[in-house]
Amino acid sequence: MADLIQIYTNNPTVMGTDGTLVSNGTGLAPISASLDAAKEEQKAIKCALRIPTGYKQQGSIKLKFIGENASMWKLAIDGYSETDAAKALKSLTWKDEVEVEEGCDVNVNYVFWVRAGCSKDERPQSDTSVKLQAEGTIVVDEEAKSS
């Protein structure tokens, strides 16, 4: 059941069912950003959390980054808003860990943002040490099953 909490990128539509599924360990569709360390650049990447129809979350779903350079990545919840990347960088509250509360409709795209950052002392690299971890309990939605 680990694949029931799905993360999408590639500009997913708010409350839609589109986007590109982020890989589950294959590395073929990662959340990625190219940054200019000399400018201490940051980039916001729009993502969505979704679970398949016929299932629902029980309790909250927690998202956080793990890995050697996890501190260079932050998360912000946007829910069903139509925020763009520039606005997201300036106006959202960026955290190390966020929660999608129970009761949110996550059978459609529930938007969150990922912020990638760098520091001036970083050397050019392709860092694949950081992973996005999603934790929560997903159960069969008996109401959806009976309709």
Coordinates of N, CA and C in Angstrom, one line a residue:
M1 N 0.8 -1.2 0.0 CA 0.0 0.0 0.0 C 0.9 1.3 0.0
A2 N 2.2 1.1 0.0 CA 3.0 2.3 0.0 C 2.9 3.2 -1.2
D3 N 2.4 2.7 -2.3 CA 2.2 3.5 -3.5 C 0.9 4.2 -3.6
L4 N 0.1 4.2 -2.5 CA -1.2 4.8 -2.5 C -1.1 6.3 -2.2
I5 N 0.0 6.8 -1.6 CA 0.2 8.2 -1.4 C 1.0 8.6 -2.6
Q6 N 0.4 9.3 -3.5 CA 1.1 9.6 -4.8 C 1.4 11.1 -4.8
I7 N 2.6 11.4 -5.4 CA 3.1 12.8 -5.5 C 3.3 13.0 -7.0
Y8 N 2.7 14.2 -7.4 CA 2.8 14.6 -8.8 C 3.5 15.9 -9.0
T9 N 4.2 16.1 -10.1 CA 4.8 17.4 -10.4 C 4.5 17.7 -11.9
N10 N 5.2 18.6 -12.5 CA 5.0 19.1 -13.9 C 3.7 19.9 -14.0
N11 N 3.6 20.8 -13.0 CA 2.5 21.8 -13.0 C 1.1 21.2 -12.9
P12 N 0.9 20.4 -11.8 CA -0.4 19.8 -11.7 C -1.5 20.8 -11.5
T13 N -2.7 20.6 -12.0 CA -3.8 21.5 -11.9 C -4.5 21.3 -10.6
V14 N -4.8 22.4 -9.9 CA -5.5 22.4 -8.7 C -6.8 21.7 -8.8
M15 N -7.0 20.7 -7.9 CA -8.2 19.8 -7.9 C -8.4 19.0 -9.2
G16 N -7.3 18.9 -10.0 CA -7.4 18.0 -11.2 C -6.8 16.6 -10.9
T17 N -6.6 15.9 -11.9 CA -6.0 14.6 -11.8 C -4.9 14.4 -12.7
D18 N -4.2 15.5 -13.0 CA -3.1 15.5 -14.0 C -1.7 15.6 -13.3
G19 N -0.7 15.8 -14.0 CA 0.6 15.9 -13.5 C 1.4 14.6 -13.8
T20 N 2.7 14.7 -13.5 CA 3.6 13.6 -13.8 C 3.9 12.9 -12.4
L21 N 3.6 11.6 -12.3 CA 3.9 10.9 -11.1 C 5.3 10.9 -10.8
V22 N 5.7 11.3 -9.6 CA 7.1 11.3 -9.2 C 7.5 9.9 -8.9
S23 N 8.7 9.5 -9.3 CA 9.1 8.1 -9.3 C 9.2 7.6 -7.8
N24 N 9.0 6.4 -7.7 CA 9.1 5.7 -6.4 C 10.4 4.9 -6.4
G25 N 11.5 5.6 -6.3 CA 12.8 5.0 -6.2 C 13.5 4.7 -7.5
T26 N 12.8 5.0 -8.7 CA 13.4 4.7 -10.0 C 14.3 5.8 -10.5
G27 N 14.0 7.0 -10.0 CA 14.8 8.1 -10.4 C 14.5 8.7 -11.8
L28 N 13.4 8.1 -12.4 CA 13.1 8.5 -13.8 C 12.2 9.8 -13.9
A29 N 11.5 10.1 -12.8 CA 10.7 11.3 -12.8 C 10.9 12.0 -11.4
P30 N 12.1 12.6 -11.2 CA 12.3 13.2 -9.8 C 11.8 14.6 -9.8
I31 N 11.7 15.1 -8.6 CA 11.5 16.5 -8.3 C 12.9 17.1 -8.4
S32 N 13.1 18.0 -9.3 CA 14.5 18.5 -9.5 C 14.5 20.0 -9.8
A33 N 15.7 20.6 -9.5 CA 15.9 22.1 -9.8 C 17.3 22.3 -10.1
S34 N 17.6 23.2 -11.1 CA 18.9 23.6 -11.4 C 19.1 25.0 -10.8
L35 N 20.1 25.2 -9.9 CA 20.2 26.4 -9.2 C 21.6 27.0 -9.4
D36 N 21.7 28.4 -9.3 CA 23.0 29.1 -9.4 C 23.5 29.4 -8.0
A37 N 24.5 28.7 -7.6 CA 25.0 28.9 -6.2 C 25.5 30.3 -6.0
A38 N 26.1 30.9 -7.0 CA 26.7 32.2 -6.9 C 25.6 33.2 -6.5
K39 N 24.4 33.0 -6.9 CA 23.3 33.9 -6.6 C 22.5 33.4 -5.4
E40 N 22.9 32.3 -4.8 CA 22.2 31.7 -3.7 C 20.7 31.6 -4.1
E41 N 20.5 31.0 -5.3 CA 19.2 30.9 -5.9 C 18.3 30.0 -5.2
Q42 N 17.0 30.3 -5.2 CA 15.9 29.4 -4.8 C 14.9 29.2 -5.9
K43 N 14.3 28.0 -5.9 CA 13.2 27.8 -6.9 C 12.1 27.1 -6.2
A44 N 10.9 27.4 -6.6 CA 9.7 26.8 -6.1 C 9.1 25.9 -7.1
I45 N 8.8 24.7 -6.8 CA 8.3 23.7 -7.7 C 6.9 23.2 -7.2
K46 N 5.9 23.4 -8.1 CA 4.5 23.0 -7.7 C 4.4 21.5 -7.8
C47 N 3.8 21.0 -6.7 CA 3.6 19.5 -6.7 C 2.2 19.3 -6.2
A48 N 1.7 18.1 -6.3 CA 0.4 17.7 -5.7 C 0.5 16.4 -5.1
L49 N -0.3 16.2 -4.0 CA -0.5 14.9 -3.4 C -1.9 14.4 -3.8
R50 N -1.9 13.1 -4.1 CA -3.2 12.5 -4.5 C -3.2 11.1 -4.1
I51 N -4.4 10.6 -3.7 CA -4.5 9.1 -3.5 C -5.6 8.7 -4.5
P52 N -5.5 7.4 -4.9 CA -6.5 6.9 -5.9 C -7.9 6.9 -5.4
T53 N -8.9 7.1 -6.3 CA -10.3 7.0 -6.0 C -10.6 5.6 -5.4
G54 N -11.4 5.6 -4.4 CA -11.7 4.4 -3.7 C -11.0 4.2 -2.4
Y55 N -10.1 5.2 -2.1 CA -9.3 5.2 -0.9 C -9.5 6.6 -0.2
K56 N -9.2 6.6 1.1 CA -9.2 7.9 1.8 C -8.1 7.9 2.8
Q57 N -7.7 9.1 3.2 CA -6.7 9.2 4.3 C -7.4 9.0 5.6
Q58 N -6.7 8.5 6.6 CA -7.1 8.3 8.0 C -6.1 9.0 8.8
G59 N -6.5 10.2 9.3 CA -5.5 11.0 10.0 C -4.8 11.9 9.0
S60 N -3.7 12.6 9.4 CA -3.0 13.4 8.5 C -1.9 12.7 7.8
I61 N -1.5 13.3 6.7 CA -0.4 12.8 5.9 C 0.8 13.8 6.1
K62 N 1.9 13.3 6.5 CA 3.1 14.1 6.8 C 4.0 14.0 5.6
L63 N 4.6 15.2 5.2 CA 5.6 15.3 4.2 C 6.8 15.9 4.7
K64 N 8.0 15.3 4.4 CA 9.3 15.9 4.9 C 10.4 15.4 4.0
F65 N 11.4 16.1 3.9 CA 12.6 15.7 3.2 C 13.6 14.9 4.1
I66 N 14.2 13.9 3.6 CA 15.2 13.2 4.4 C 16.5 13.0 3.5
G67 N 17.6 13.0 4.1 CA 18.8 12.8 3.4 C 19.9 13.8 3.8
E68 N 21.1 13.6 3.3 CA 22.2 14.4 3.7 C 22.0 15.9 3.5
N69 N 21.4 16.4 2.5 CA 21.2 17.8 2.2 C 19.7 18.2 2.3
A70 N 19.0 17.5 3.2 CA 17.5 17.8 3.3 C 17.3 19.3 3.8
S71 N 18.2 19.9 4.5 CA 18.0 21.2 5.0 C 18.0 22.3 3.9
M72 N 18.4 21.9 2.7 CA 18.3 22.8 1.5 C 17.0 22.8 0.9
W73 N 16.1 22.0 1.3 CA 14.7 21.8 0.7 C 13.7 22.2 1.8
K74 N 12.6 22.8 1.4 CA 11.5 23.2 2.3 C 10.2 22.9 1.6
L75 N 9.1 22.8 2.4 CA 7.8 22.5 1.9 C 6.8 23.6 2.4
A76 N 5.8 23.8 1.6 CA 4.7 24.7 1.9 C 3.4 24.1 1.4
I77 N 2.3 24.2 2.2 CA 1.0 23.8 1.7 C 0.3 24.9 1.0
D78 N -0.3 24.6 -0.1 CA -1.1 25.6 -0.8 C -2.6 25.1 -1.0
G79 N -2.8 23.8 -0.8 CA -4.2 23.3 -0.9 C -4.8 23.4 -2.3
Y80 N -5.8 24.3 -2.3 CA -6.6 24.4 -3.6 C -6.4 25.8 -4.2
S81 N -5.3 26.5 -3.8 CA -5.1 27.9 -4.3 C -4.4 27.8 -5.7
E82 N -4.5 29.0 -6.4 CA -3.9 29.1 -7.7 C -2.7 30.0 -7.7
T83 N -1.8 29.6 -6.8 CA -0.5 30.4 -6.6 C 0.5 30.0 -7.7
D84 N 1.3 31.0 -8.2 CA 2.3 30.7 -9.1 C 3.7 30.6 -8.4
A85 N 4.7 30.2 -9.0 CA 6.0 30.0 -8.4 C 6.6 31.2 -7.7
A86 N 6.5 32.4 -8.4 CA 7.1 33.6 -7.8 C 6.3 34.0 -6.6
K87 N 5.0 33.9 -6.6 CA 4.2 34.2 -5.4 C 4.4 33.2 -4.3
A88 N 4.6 32.0 -4.7 CA 4.8 30.9 -3.7 C 6.1 31.2 -2.9
L89 N 7.2 31.6 -3.6 CA 8.5 31.9 -2.9 C 8.3 33.0 -1.9
K90 N 7.5 34.0 -2.2 CA 7.4 35.2 -1.4 C 6.3 35.1 -0.3
S91 N 5.2 34.4 -0.6 CA 4.1 34.5 0.3 C 3.8 33.2 1.2
L92 N 4.3 32.1 0.8 CA 3.9 30.9 1.6 C 4.8 30.7 2.8
T93 N 4.4 29.9 3.7 CA 5.2 29.6 4.9 C 5.9 28.3 4.7
W94 N 7.3 28.4 4.6 CA 8.1 27.3 4.3 C 8.6 26.6 5.5
K95 N 8.4 25.3 5.5 CA 8.8 24.4 6.7 C 9.6 23.2 6.3
D96 N 10.2 22.6 7.4 CA 10.9 21.3 7.1 C 9.9 20.2 7.0
E97 N 8.7 20.3 7.6 CA 7.7 19.2 7.5 C 6.3 19.9 7.5
V98 N 5.5 19.3 6.7 CA 4.1 19.8 6.6 C 3.1 18.7 6.7
E99 N 1.9 19.0 7.1 CA 0.8 18.0 7.2 C -0.4 18.3 6.4
V100 N -0.9 17.4 5.7 CA -2.2 17.5 5.0 C -3.2 16.9 6.0
E101 N -4.1 17.7 6.5 CA -5.0 17.3 7.5 C -6.1 16.4 6.9
E102 N -6.6 15.5 7.8 CA -7.7 14.6 7.4 C -8.9 15.5 7.1
G103 N -9.6 15.1 6.1 CA -10.8 15.8 5.6 C -10.6 16.6 4.3
C104 N -9.3 16.7 4.0 CA -9.0 17.4 2.7 C -9.3 16.4 1.6
D105 N -9.8 16.8 0.5 CA -10.1 16.0 -0.7 C -8.8 15.7 -1.4
V106 N -8.2 14.6 -1.1 CA -6.9 14.2 -1.8 C -7.1 13.1 -2.9
N107 N -8.4 12.9 -3.3 CA -8.6 12.1 -4.5 C -8.4 13.0 -5.7
V108 N -8.2 14.3 -5.5 CA -7.8 15.2 -6.6 C -6.5 15.9 -6.1
N109 N -5.9 16.6 -7.0 CA -4.6 17.2 -6.7 C -4.8 18.2 -5.5
Y110 N -4.1 17.9 -4.5 CA -4.0 18.8 -3.3 C -2.6 19.4 -3.4
V111 N -2.5 20.7 -3.7 CA -1.2 21.3 -4.1 C -0.3 21.7 -2.8
F112 N 0.9 21.3 -3.0 CA 2.0 21.8 -2.1 C 3.1 22.2 -2.9
W113 N 4.0 23.0 -2.3 CA 5.2 23.5 -3.0 C 6.5 23.0 -2.4
V114 N 7.5 22.8 -3.2 CA 8.8 22.4 -2.8 C 9.7 23.5 -3.1
R115 N 10.5 23.9 -2.2 CA 11.5 25.0 -2.4 C 12.9 24.4 -2.3
A116 N 13.6 24.5 -3.4 CA 15.0 24.1 -3.4 C 15.9 25.3 -3.3
G117 N 16.9 25.2 -2.5 CA 17.8 26.3 -2.2 C 19.3 25.8 -2.3
C118 N 20.2 26.8 -2.4 CA 21.6 26.5 -2.4 C 22.3 27.6 -1.7
S119 N 23.6 27.4 -1.4 CA 24.4 28.4 -0.7 C 25.6 28.7 -1.6
K120 N 26.2 29.8 -1.4 CA 27.4 30.3 -2.2 C 28.5 29.3 -2.2
D121 N 28.7 28.6 -1.2 CA 29.9 27.7 -1.1 C 29.7 26.3 -1.7
E122 N 28.5 26.1 -2.3 CA 28.3 24.8 -3.0 C 29.0 24.7 -4.3
R123 N 29.5 23.5 -4.5 CA 30.1 23.2 -5.8 C 29.1 22.7 -6.8
P124 N 29.2 22.8 -8.1 CA 28.3 22.2 -9.0 C 28.2 20.7 -8.7
Q125 N 27.0 20.2 -8.7 CA 26.8 18.8 -8.4 C 25.4 18.4 -8.8
S126 N 25.2 17.1 -8.9 CA 23.9 16.5 -9.1 C 23.6 15.7 -7.9
D127 N 22.9 16.3 -6.9 CA 22.7 15.7 -5.6 C 21.4 14.9 -5.6
T128 N 21.6 13.6 -5.5 CA 20.4 12.7 -5.4 C 20.2 12.1 -4.1
S129 N 20.8 12.7 -3.0 CA 20.8 12.2 -1.7 C 19.5 12.5 -0.9
V130 N 18.7 13.5 -1.4 CA 17.5 13.9 -0.7 C 16.3 13.2 -1.3
K131 N 15.4 12.8 -0.4 CA 14.2 12.1 -0.8 C 13.0 12.8 -0.1
L132 N 11.9 12.8 -0.7 CA 10.7 13.3 -0.1 C 9.9 12.1 0.5
Q133 N 9.7 12.2 1.8 CA 9.0 11.1 2.5 C 7.6 11.5 2.8
A134 N 6.6 10.7 2.4 CA 5.2 10.9 2.7 C 4.8 9.8 3.6
E135 N 4.2 10.1 4.8 CA 3.7 9.2 5.8 C 2.3 9.4 6.1
G136 N 1.5 8.4 6.1 CA 0.1 8.5 6.5 C -0.6 7.2 6.4
T137 N -1.8 7.1 6.8 CA -2.6 5.9 6.7 C -3.7 6.1 5.7
I138 N -3.7 5.2 4.7 CA -4.7 5.2 3.7 C -5.5 3.9 3.8
V139 N -6.8 4.1 3.8 CA -7.8 3.0 4.0 C -8.8 3.0 2.8
V140 N -9.4 1.9 2.7 CA -10.5 1.8 1.7 C -11.6 2.7 2.1
D141 N -12.1 3.4 1.1 CA -13.3 4.4 1.3 C -14.5 3.6 1.1
E142 N -15.1 3.1 2.2 CA -16.3 2.2 2.1 C -17.5 2.9 1.5
E143 N -17.6 4.3 1.7 CA -18.7 5.0 1.1 C -18.5 5.1 -0.4
A144 N -17.3 5.3 -0.9 CA -17.1 5.4 -2.3 C -17.3 4.0 -3.0
K145 N -16.9 3.0 -2.2 CA -17.1 1.6 -2.7 C -18.5 1.2 -2.9
S146 N -19.4 1.7 -2.0 CA -20.8 1.3 -2.1 C -21.7 2.2 -3.1
S147 N -21.1 3.3 -3.6 CA -21.8 4.1 -4.5 C -21.6 3.8 -6.0

